[in-house]
Coordinates of C-alpha atoms (C1' of nucleotides) in Angstrom, one line a residue:
Chain A
X1246 CA 50.6 -8.2 163.4
X1247 CA 47.7 -10.1 162.2
X1248 CA 46.6 -9.5 159.4
X1249 CA 42.9 -9.4 160.2
X1250 CA 44.4 -6.9 162.6
X1251 CA 45.5 -4.7 159.3
X1252 CA 42.0 -4.7 158.2
X1253 CA 40.6 -3.1 161.0
X1254 CA 43.0 -0.5 161.1
X1255 CA 42.1 0.4 157.4
X1256 CA 38.4 0.2 158.0
X1257 CA 38.6 2.4 161.8
X1258 CA 39.8 4.8 158.9
X1259 CA 36.4 5.3 157.0
X1260 CA 35.0 8.2 157.7
X1261 CA 31.4 9.1 158.0
X1262 CA 29.8 9.1 155.5
X1263 CA 32.0 7.5 152.7
X1264 CA 32.8 3.8 151.8
X1265 CA 35.5 1.7 150.7
X1266 CA 35.3 -1.6 148.3
X1267 CA 36.5 -5.6 149.8
X1268 CA 39.6 -4.3 148.1
X1269 CA 40.2 -1.0 148.2
X1270 CA 40.6 -1.8 152.3
X1271 CA 42.7 -5.0 150.7
X1272 CA 44.9 -2.5 148.2
X1273 CA 45.7 -0.4 151.7
X1274 CA 46.5 -4.1 153.7
X1275 CA 49.3 -4.4 150.8
X1276 CA 47.8 -7.1 149.1
X1277 CA 45.3 -5.8 146.3
X1278 CA 44.4 -9.3 146.5
X1279 CA 43.3 -10.2 149.7
X1280 CA 40.7 -9.1 149.2
X1281 CA 38.1 -12.2 150.0
X1282 CA 41.0 -12.3 153.1
X1283 CA 39.1 -8.9 153.9
X1284 CA 36.3 -10.4 153.9
X1285 CA 36.7 -13.2 156.3
X1286 CA 38.3 -10.8 158.5
X1287 CA 35.2 -8.9 158.5
X1288 CA 33.1 -11.0 158.8
X1289 CA 34.6 -11.9 162.8
X1290 CA 34.3 -8.2 163.7
X1291 CA 34.8 -8.0 167.1
X1292 CA 33.9 -4.2 167.3
X1293 CA 31.2 -3.3 164.6
X1294 CA 30.0 0.0 165.1
X1295 CA 31.2 3.2 165.4
X1296 CA 35.1 1.4 166.0
X1297 CA 35.3 -0.8 163.0
X1298 CA 32.9 0.5 160.6
X1299 CA 32.4 -2.9 158.8
X1300 CA 29.1 -1.1 157.2
X1301 CA 30.7 1.4 154.9
X1302 CA 32.8 -1.6 152.3
X1303 CA 30.7 -3.0 149.6
X1304 CA 31.9 -5.3 146.7
X1305 CA 34.1 -3.4 143.6
X1306 CA 30.3 -2.3 142.7
X1307 CA 29.0 -0.4 145.3
X1308 CA 27.0 -3.6 145.9
X1309 CA 25.8 -4.0 149.8
X1310 CA 27.2 -7.1 151.2
X1311 CA 24.1 -10.0 152.2
X1312 CA 21.7 -9.3 154.5
X1313 CA 22.4 -12.6 156.6
X1314 CA 26.0 -10.7 157.2
X1315 CA 25.3 -8.0 158.9
X1316 CA 21.5 -10.0 161.6
X1317 CA 18.3 -8.1 159.0
X1318 CA 18.3 -7.8 154.9
X1319 CA 18.1 -3.5 155.4
X1320 CA 20.7 -2.9 158.8
X1321 CA 23.7 -2.3 156.4
X1322 CA 21.4 0.2 154.4
X1323 CA 20.5 1.7 157.4
X1324 CA 23.1 2.5 158.7
X1325 CA 24.8 3.8 155.9
X1326 CA 21.7 6.5 154.5
X1327 CA 22.0 7.7 158.3
X1328 CA 24.8 8.5 157.9
X1329 CA 24.3 10.1 154.4
X1330 CA 25.0 7.4 152.2
X1331 CA 21.8 6.8 150.0
X1332 CA 21.3 3.2 149.1
X1333 CA 19.5 2.3 146.0
X1334 CA 17.1 -0.5 146.5
X1335 CA 19.1 -3.6 144.6
X1336 CA 21.3 -2.1 147.8
X1337 CA 24.0 -0.5 145.3
X1338 CA 25.8 2.5 146.5
X1339 CA 27.1 5.3 144.2
X1340 CA 30.8 4.6 144.1
X1341 CA 31.6 6.9 141.8
X1342 CA 30.0 9.6 145.2
X1343 CA 30.9 8.4 148.0
X1344 CA 34.0 6.0 146.9
X1345 CA 37.0 6.3 149.7
X1346 CA 40.2 7.6 148.8
X1347 CA 42.1 6.1 151.4
X1348 CA 43.6 7.5 154.2
X1349 CA 45.7 10.8 152.9
X1350 CA 42.2 11.5 151.1
X1351 CA 43.3 12.9 147.9
X1352 CA 42.2 16.6 147.2
X1353 CA 38.9 16.8 145.1
X1354 CA 36.2 13.8 145.3
Chain B
dA1476 C1' 51.5 -29.8 156.3
dG1477 C1' 46.8 -30.7 154.2
dC1478 C1' 42.1 -29.7 153.1
dC1479 C1' 38.3 -26.2 153.1
dT1480 C1' 35.7 -21.5 154.0
dG1481 C1' 34.0 -17.2 152.7
dA1482 C1' 31.4 -10.4 153.9
dC1483 C1' 35.6 -11.2 146.5
dT1484 C1' 37.2 -9.8 141.8
dC1485 C1' 38.5 -10.9 136.9
dA1486 C1' 37.7 -13.1 132.7
dA1487 C1' 35.2 -16.0 130.4
dA1488 C1' 30.6 -18.5 127.8
Chain C
dC852 C1' 22.3 -9.7 131.4
dT853 C1' 23.4 -14.4 134.0
dT854 C1' 25.9 -18.0 134.3
dT855 C1' 30.7 -20.5 135.2
dG856 C1' 34.8 -21.0 136.3
dA857 C1' 39.3 -19.8 138.3
dG858 C1' 43.2 -17.0 141.3
dC859 C1' 43.7 -14.8 145.5
dC860 C1' 44.3 -14.5 151.0
dA861 C1' 44.5 -15.9 156.0
dG862 C1' 42.4 -18.1 158.8
dG863 C1' 39.8 -22.6 161.4
dC864 C1' 40.4 -27.7 161.6

DNA sequence: AGCCTGACTCAAA
DNA sequence: CTTTGAGCCAGGC
């Protein structure tokens, strides 16, 4: 299986209203250091939207991807806010509150 | 095989 | 806090 397919498989599991960091996705793919490769894979996302919610992937600090990536300065923000994820003016999301813990989704939050 | 790129991350100045 | 530099990984050429 291609690495990017693995990335998509993971991203596809991120629930609505939650976000995951590139490092988190890389970890779930088995390569904690492959965060860059994750971004590389998402760059050519074959099915944006509910299929592969790449807008739910943010960097380690909860910072959204650069504007050009989603074709607009508020594209990703709109998608996230639409599903209940608050995004501040600087394009940051509260990781403590929206971070996805993984496929198993441990207790608490 | 080698070199380059990037939606990343960490450490240091 | 901002700016650099370096390590990392997969894929495109």
